[in-house]
Each structure stands twice: as C-alpha cells, then as structure tokens.
Amino acid sequence: ADEKHAENVVNAALEIREFMANRSKEMGAKTFEIRIGINSGSVVAGIVGVKKFAYDIWGDTVNTASRMESHGLAGRIQISQQTKERIEAAFVVEPRGMIDVKGKGEMETWWLIAPK
C-alpha cells in the first residue's frame, strides 16, 4: 500500500507518453503510437502458473483501466473519475466527458495533461 500510488502511476504514464513522443520525432513512421488508460481501486493479486510462475492482478479496477486504454486516443492518457479524484490537486486534467464504456455503461472520463 502506498498513499501516492495514483500519483506514481500518473507520473509513469507521463514519462511513457513523453518517451513515445520523442521516439516518434526521431524515428517517424518507423515507430508506433500508444494509448494509456488509468483507473484506481482495489485489486486481487496472485501467482499464476504451475511450471512457469507469473504475478498478475485481477478485478473490476483492472478491467476499467483496460477500458480507459481501449476507449482512449493515441498519444493521450485517459483516466477514470476515481483516479481524477486522487490526483487532481497535483495534476492538470481536462474533462473528456461521458463515454459509453463496454461492460460499464456511461462513464465520465478525463484526459491527463501535465503536473501542476
């Protein structure tokens, strides 16, 4: 547990976005674009596998984060209301508005812009 888990993830996402933007400038069409989605909440974690082990997480929080990514736009970081509430004091966010999220219905989402 970490009080700043949402801020840490958001900072990592901003670094990844910046890295990919720089890579695109350097490589042009030889690279790819990414979408990033973030959601905050509780998860279930554990080990998967019998012969080869992998650590994984599951739950609605993970599924919603996946939907934030898949319903997002290239080069943008889309966050849920839950994440926005945890980071808005330290980061600039822009409302995207309501979107229809597969398996969730209408959700209010936000674009992460930058640190304040």
XYZ file of C-alpha atoms in Angstrom:
116
model
C 0.000 0.000 0.000
C 1.201 3.491 -0.880
C -0.688 6.746 -0.325
C 0.759 8.144 -3.546
C 0.040 5.123 -5.747
C -2.152 7.104 -8.144
C 0.381 9.946 -8.436
C 3.187 7.436 -9.043
C 1.259 5.709 -11.825
C 0.288 9.040 -13.392
C 3.926 10.212 -13.334
C 4.987 6.959 -15.001
C 2.319 7.433 -17.679
C 3.518 10.991 -18.361
C 7.098 9.726 -18.738
C 5.988 6.993 -21.136
C 3.990 9.493 -23.199
C 6.995 11.832 -23.386
C 9.324 8.967 -24.335
C 6.994 7.879 -27.144
C 6.599 11.461 -28.435
C 10.397 11.847 -28.583
C 10.744 8.443 -30.227
C 8.206 9.446 -32.862
C 10.166 12.637 -33.617
C 13.366 10.630 -34.007
C 12.005 7.635 -35.912
C 8.984 8.997 -37.735
C 6.877 6.262 -39.320
C 9.208 3.523 -38.017
C 7.605 3.655 -34.563
C 4.074 3.251 -33.202
C 1.566 5.212 -31.157
C 0.223 4.244 -27.747
C -2.860 4.864 -25.650
C -2.691 4.831 -21.859
C -5.612 4.212 -19.508
C -5.577 4.517 -15.729
C -8.115 3.594 -13.068
C -7.725 3.434 -9.284
C -9.187 0.983 -6.814
C -8.697 -2.346 -5.135
C -7.448 -5.444 -6.953
C -6.867 -9.122 -6.304
C -3.280 -10.248 -6.860
C -1.634 -13.632 -7.043
C 0.623 -16.115 -8.737
C -0.485 -17.847 -11.941
C 1.044 -20.993 -13.378
C 2.303 -24.414 -12.403
C 5.640 -24.760 -14.231
C 6.331 -21.123 -15.018
C 5.073 -18.610 -12.477
C 3.788 -15.114 -13.193
C 2.419 -12.487 -10.845
C -0.867 -10.964 -12.018
C -3.734 -8.780 -10.827
C -7.484 -9.069 -11.483
C -10.740 -7.329 -10.770
C -13.073 -4.569 -11.851
C -10.355 -1.935 -11.300
C -8.108 -3.704 -13.820
C -10.960 -4.140 -16.303
C -11.872 -0.455 -16.065
C -8.243 0.597 -16.589
C -8.181 -1.600 -19.686
C -11.335 0.131 -20.952
C -9.753 3.554 -20.289
C -6.922 2.484 -22.601
C -9.013 0.835 -25.309
C -11.535 3.724 -25.448
C -8.772 6.353 -25.410
C -6.921 8.114 -28.206
C -3.367 7.643 -29.456
C -0.881 9.793 -27.587
C -3.358 10.572 -24.796
C -3.758 9.395 -21.209
C -7.369 8.762 -20.244
C -8.218 8.440 -16.554
C -11.316 7.462 -14.630
C -13.202 9.598 -12.129
C -11.646 7.529 -9.302
C -8.119 8.403 -10.431
C -9.005 12.036 -11.111
C -10.216 12.458 -7.526
C -6.888 11.122 -6.212
C -4.579 13.264 -8.383
C -6.407 16.496 -9.260
C -4.616 18.563 -6.594
C -1.241 17.877 -8.219
C -2.082 17.417 -11.936
C -3.897 19.258 -14.688
C -6.789 17.239 -16.093
C -9.220 18.076 -18.866
C -12.729 16.658 -19.000
C -13.363 14.316 -21.881
C -16.972 13.942 -20.884
C -19.235 10.930 -20.807
C -18.305 7.934 -22.930
C -20.028 4.589 -23.366
C -17.643 2.031 -21.877
C -18.089 -1.619 -22.837
C -19.398 -3.575 -19.857
C -19.706 -0.438 -17.697
C -22.156 1.865 -19.459
C -21.760 5.637 -19.413
C -18.697 6.869 -17.523
C -17.261 10.326 -17.033
C -13.608 10.311 -18.060
C -10.738 12.770 -18.081
C -7.558 13.467 -20.066
C -4.399 13.740 -18.023
C -2.471 16.784 -19.262
C 0.534 17.530 -17.023
C 1.696 18.170 -13.461
C 0.512 21.476 -11.950
